[in-house]
CSV table of C-alpha atoms in Angstrom, one decimal:
chain,number,residue,atom,x,y,z
A,128,MET,CA,25.6,-3.4,-2.1
A,129,ARG,CA,24.1,-6.6,-2.7
A,130,ILE,CA,20.3,-6.4,-3.0
A,131,ASP,CA,18.6,-10.0,-1.7
A,132,GLY,CA,15.4,-9.0,-1.6
A,133,ILE,CA,12.2,-6.8,-2.5
A,134,ILE,CA,9.6,-5.6,0.1
A,135,PHE,CA,6.3,-4.5,-1.6
A,136,ASP,CA,3.0,-2.6,-0.3
A,137,SER,CA,0.4,-3.7,-1.9
A,138,ASP,CA,-2.6,-1.1,-1.5
A,139,GLY,CA,-1.7,1.4,-4.8
A,140,THR,CA,1.7,-0.9,-5.7
A,141,LEU,CA,0.9,-3.9,-6.7
A,142,VAL,CA,-3.3,-4.0,-6.0
A,143,ASP,CA,-5.3,-1.0,-7.9
A,144,SER,CA,-7.1,-0.8,-5.0
A,145,GLU,CA,-6.9,2.5,-3.4
A,146,ILE,CA,-9.2,4.3,-5.7
A,147,LEU,CA,-11.7,1.9,-5.5
A,148,SER,CA,-11.9,2.1,-1.6
A,149,ALA,CA,-11.9,6.0,-2.0
A,150,ARG,CA,-14.5,5.6,-4.2
A,151,ALA,CA,-16.4,3.8,-1.4
A,152,ILE,CA,-15.7,6.4,1.1
A,153,SER,CA,-17.2,9.3,-1.3
A,154,GLN,CA,-20.3,7.5,-1.8
A,155,ILE,CA,-21.3,6.8,1.5
A,156,LEU,CA,-20.3,10.6,2.5
A,157,GLN,CA,-21.8,11.9,-0.4
A,158,GLU,CA,-25.4,9.4,0.6
A,159,ALA,CA,-25.2,11.4,4.3
A,160,GLY,CA,-24.9,15.0,2.9
A,161,ALA,CA,-20.9,15.4,2.6
A,162,ASP,CA,-19.5,16.4,-0.4
A,163,LEU,CA,-16.1,14.7,-0.6
A,164,SER,CA,-14.7,13.9,-4.4
A,165,VAL,CA,-12.8,10.5,-4.7
A,166,ASP,CA,-9.6,13.0,-5.2
A,167,GLU,CA,-10.1,14.3,-1.9
A,168,VAL,CA,-10.1,11.0,-0.1
A,169,LEU,CA,-7.6,9.7,-1.9
A,170,GLU,CA,-5.4,12.9,-0.6
A,171,ARG,CA,-6.2,11.8,2.8
A,172,PHE,CA,-6.0,8.2,2.9
A,173,ARG,CA,-3.1,7.0,1.2
A,174,GLY,CA,-0.8,5.0,3.0
A,175,CYS,CA,-2.6,6.1,6.6
A,176,ARG,CA,-3.8,3.8,9.3
A,177,PHE,CA,-7.4,3.1,8.6
A,178,SER,CA,-8.5,3.8,12.5
A,179,VAL,CA,-6.9,7.0,12.3
A,180,PHE,CA,-7.9,8.4,9.2
A,181,THR,CA,-11.4,7.3,9.9
A,182,GLU,CA,-11.3,9.1,13.2
A,183,GLU,CA,-10.2,11.9,11.6
A,184,LEU,CA,-12.7,12.1,8.2
A,185,LEU,CA,-15.4,11.6,10.8
A,186,ARG,CA,-14.3,14.4,13.1
A,187,ASP,CA,-14.4,16.8,10.2
A,188,TYR,CA,-17.4,15.2,8.5
A,189,PRO,CA,-19.9,14.2,11.5
A,190,VAL,CA,-22.7,13.3,8.9
A,191,ILE,CA,-22.3,9.5,9.9
A,192,GLY,CA,-20.7,7.5,13.1
A,193,PRO,CA,-18.6,5.2,12.9
A,194,GLU,CA,-21.1,2.4,14.1
A,195,ALA,CA,-22.6,3.0,11.1
A,196,PHE,CA,-19.6,4.4,8.8
A,197,ILE,CA,-17.1,1.3,9.0
A,198,PRO,CA,-19.6,-1.6,8.5
A,199,ALA,CA,-20.9,0.5,5.4
A,200,PHE,CA,-17.5,1.0,4.1
A,201,ARG,CA,-16.4,-3.0,4.8
A,202,GLN,CA,-19.4,-4.1,3.1
A,203,ARG,CA,-19.3,-1.5,-0.3
A,204,SER,CA,-15.4,-1.5,-0.5
A,205,ALA,CA,-15.7,-5.6,-0.3
A,206,ALA,CA,-18.0,-5.7,-3.5
A,207,LEU,CA,-16.4,-3.3,-5.3
A,208,PHE,CA,-13.0,-5.2,-4.5
A,209,ALA,CA,-14.7,-8.7,-5.7
A,210,GLN,CA,-16.1,-7.0,-9.1
A,211,GLU,CA,-13.6,-4.8,-10.4
A,212,LEU,CA,-10.0,-4.8,-8.4
A,213,GLN,CA,-7.2,-5.5,-11.1
A,214,PRO,CA,-3.6,-5.7,-10.3
A,215,MET,CA,-1.1,-2.5,-11.1
A,216,ASN,CA,-0.2,-2.1,-14.5
A,217,GLY,CA,2.9,-5.0,-14.8
A,218,ALA,CA,2.2,-6.4,-11.3
A,219,LEU,CA,1.8,-10.0,-12.3
A,220,GLU,CA,4.7,-10.0,-14.9
A,221,VAL,CA,6.8,-8.5,-12.8
A,222,VAL,CA,6.7,-10.4,-9.8
A,223,ALA,CA,6.5,-13.3,-11.6
A,224,ALA,CA,10.0,-12.7,-13.3
A,225,ILE,CA,11.8,-11.6,-9.8
A,226,THR,CA,14.2,-14.2,-8.6
A,227,ILE,CA,15.3,-12.9,-5.2
A,228,ASP,CA,13.3,-13.2,-2.0
A,229,LYS,CA,10.1,-11.0,-2.1
A,230,CYS,CA,6.9,-10.5,0.4
A,231,VAL,CA,4.1,-8.2,0.9
A,232,ALA,CA,4.1,-5.4,4.1
A,233,SER,CA,1.0,-3.4,4.2
A,234,ASN,CA,-1.1,-1.6,6.7
A,235,GLY,CA,-3.9,-3.7,5.9
A,236,PRO,CA,-5.4,-6.5,8.0
A,237,ARG,CA,-4.0,-9.9,6.5
A,238,GLU,CA,-7.8,-11.0,5.6
A,239,LYS,CA,-7.8,-7.9,3.3
A,240,ILE,CA,-4.0,-8.1,2.1
A,241,GLU,CA,-4.7,-11.6,1.3
A,242,SER,CA,-8.2,-11.4,-0.4
A,243,CYS,CA,-6.8,-8.6,-2.5
A,244,LEU,CA,-3.8,-10.5,-3.7
A,245,GLY,CA,-5.8,-13.7,-4.5
A,246,THR,CA,-8.3,-11.3,-6.6
A,247,THR,CA,-5.7,-10.0,-8.6
A,248,GLY,CA,-4.2,-13.9,-9.1
A,249,LEU,CA,-0.8,-12.3,-7.1
A,250,LEU,CA,-1.1,-14.3,-4.0
A,251,PRO,CA,0.6,-17.5,-5.0
A,252,TYR,CA,4.0,-15.5,-5.3
A,253,PHE,CA,3.9,-14.3,-1.7
A,254,GLU,CA,2.7,-17.6,-0.1
A,255,ASP,CA,4.2,-17.4,3.8
A,256,ARG,CA,5.5,-13.7,2.9
A,257,VAL,CA,2.5,-11.4,3.6
A,258,VAL,CA,3.1,-9.2,6.8
A,259,SER,CA,0.3,-7.1,8.5
A,260,ALA,CA,0.8,-4.1,10.4
A,261,TYR,CA,-2.1,-5.6,12.7
A,262,GLU,CA,-0.3,-8.7,13.5
A,263,VAL,CA,3.4,-6.9,13.9
A,264,GLY,CA,1.4,-4.3,16.0
A,265,SER,CA,3.2,-1.1,14.0
A,266,TRP,CA,1.9,0.8,11.4
A,267,LYS,CA,3.7,2.9,8.6
A,268,PRO,CA,5.4,5.8,9.0
A,269,ASP,CA,7.0,3.7,11.9
A,270,PRO,CA,9.8,1.4,10.7
A,271,ASP,CA,9.2,-1.6,12.5
A,272,LEU,CA,6.5,-3.7,10.0
A,273,ILE,CA,9.5,-2.9,7.4
A,274,LEU,CA,11.8,-4.1,9.9
A,275,HIS,CA,9.6,-7.4,10.3
A,276,ALA,CA,9.1,-7.7,6.8
A,277,ALA,CA,12.8,-8.1,6.4
A,278,SER,CA,13.4,-10.5,9.5
A,279,VAL,CA,10.7,-12.8,7.3
A,280,MET,CA,13.1,-12.9,4.6
A,281,GLY,CA,16.1,-13.7,6.6
A,282,LEU,CA,17.8,-10.5,5.4
A,283,SER,CA,19.6,-7.1,6.9
A,284,PRO,CA,17.1,-4.0,5.8
A,285,SER,CA,20.5,-2.8,4.1
A,286,ARG,CA,19.9,-5.8,1.6
A,287,CYS,CA,16.2,-5.0,0.9
A,288,ILE,CA,14.3,-2.5,-1.7
A,289,LEU,CA,11.0,-1.7,-0.5
A,290,VAL,CA,8.5,-0.3,-3.3
A,291,GLU,CA,6.2,2.0,-1.9
A,292,ASP,CA,3.6,4.6,-3.1
A,293,SER,CA,2.7,6.5,-0.1
A,294,LEU,CA,4.3,9.0,2.2
A,295,ALA,CA,3.7,7.4,5.1
A,296,GLY,CA,5.6,4.3,3.3
A,297,VAL,CA,8.5,5.9,2.0
A,298,GLN,CA,9.3,7.3,5.3
A,299,ALA,CA,8.9,3.8,7.2
A,300,GLY,CA,11.3,2.4,4.5
A,301,LEU,CA,13.9,5.6,5.3
A,302,ALA,CA,13.3,4.9,8.8
A,303,ALA,CA,14.3,1.3,8.6
A,304,GLY,CA,17.4,1.7,6.8
A,305,VAL,CA,16.1,0.0,3.5
A,306,GLU,CA,16.5,1.3,0.1
A,307,VAL,CA,13.3,2.8,-1.3
A,308,ILE,CA,12.0,2.6,-4.8
A,309,GLY,CA,8.8,5.3,-4.9
A,310,TYR,CA,6.4,3.9,-7.0
A,311,ARG,CA,4.0,6.8,-8.9
A,312,LEU,CA,4.5,9.5,-5.9
A,313,SER,CA,2.7,12.3,-5.9
A,314,GLU,CA,4.9,15.6,-6.2
A,315,ALA,CA,4.0,16.7,-2.4
A,316,THR,CA,5.6,13.1,-1.7
A,317,GLN,CA,8.4,14.1,-3.8
A,318,ALA,CA,9.1,17.1,-2.5
A,319,ALA,CA,8.7,16.0,1.2
A,320,VAL,CA,11.6,13.1,0.8
A,321,GLY,CA,13.9,15.0,-1.7
A,322,HIS,CA,16.2,12.9,-3.5
A,323,ARG,CA,16.5,9.8,-0.7
A,324,VAL,CA,14.5,7.8,-3.0
A,325,ARG,CA,14.3,6.6,-6.7
A,326,VAL,CA,11.0,7.3,-8.4
A,327,ILE,CA,9.7,5.2,-11.0
A,328,GLN,CA,6.0,5.2,-13.0
A,329,GLU,CA,6.2,2.1,-14.1
A,330,LEU,CA,6.5,-1.6,-12.3
A,331,ALA,CA,8.5,-2.7,-15.1
A,332,GLU,CA,11.3,-0.1,-14.0
A,333,LEU,CA,11.9,-2.2,-11.4
A,334,HIS,CA,13.9,-5.0,-13.9
A,335,GLY,CA,16.7,-2.2,-14.9
A,336,LEU,CA,17.0,-1.4,-11.2
A,337,LEU,CA,17.6,-4.8,-9.6
A,338,GLU,CA,19.9,-5.7,-12.4
A,339,THR,CA,21.8,-2.9,-11.7
A,340,PRO,CA,25.1,-3.9,-10.0
A,341,ARG,CA,25.1,-2.2,-6.2
């Protein structure tokens, strides 16, 4: 099968933002009186639609209301991104070397996606190739976001690869009919998807996979 396009998730795949978001959430909750570690936040937060995550989190930890939590999170996470956000290891080198069409498909709003890509130097590689779930009206694990990303590149899903780090993203890719490469998937996610995805630990491994005849 010929592969002509590659779709990247953003948070936790191209940019190392998930740990910073989890830290912001953990700090806000701890200051309000709830003891929730960064690792516990990551376990719940990764790949999840933010509004759904927020509703469930504040239901389980009712120490702060959404009217206070959401602006506090936006402000604190934006400050952390501006000061500390980095590309994932090897992301810049890998993206610069890819010669086939590429795009980003993320559950986040476009402003956040482009801000993160811009801060890390990745945005120039994805001009007019950023797809936000907020604009499509469909969030992972639904496949429509991935299908739309393929259509933006003018490609059939079967000719695309999706690089994802979350269970929701992997499920979206499988449902869309693209080939899925799992990046640093947790053991729980690997167990959930079985042998239906290739798993890599470093983005540099994409070079060999993209060069392998299909």
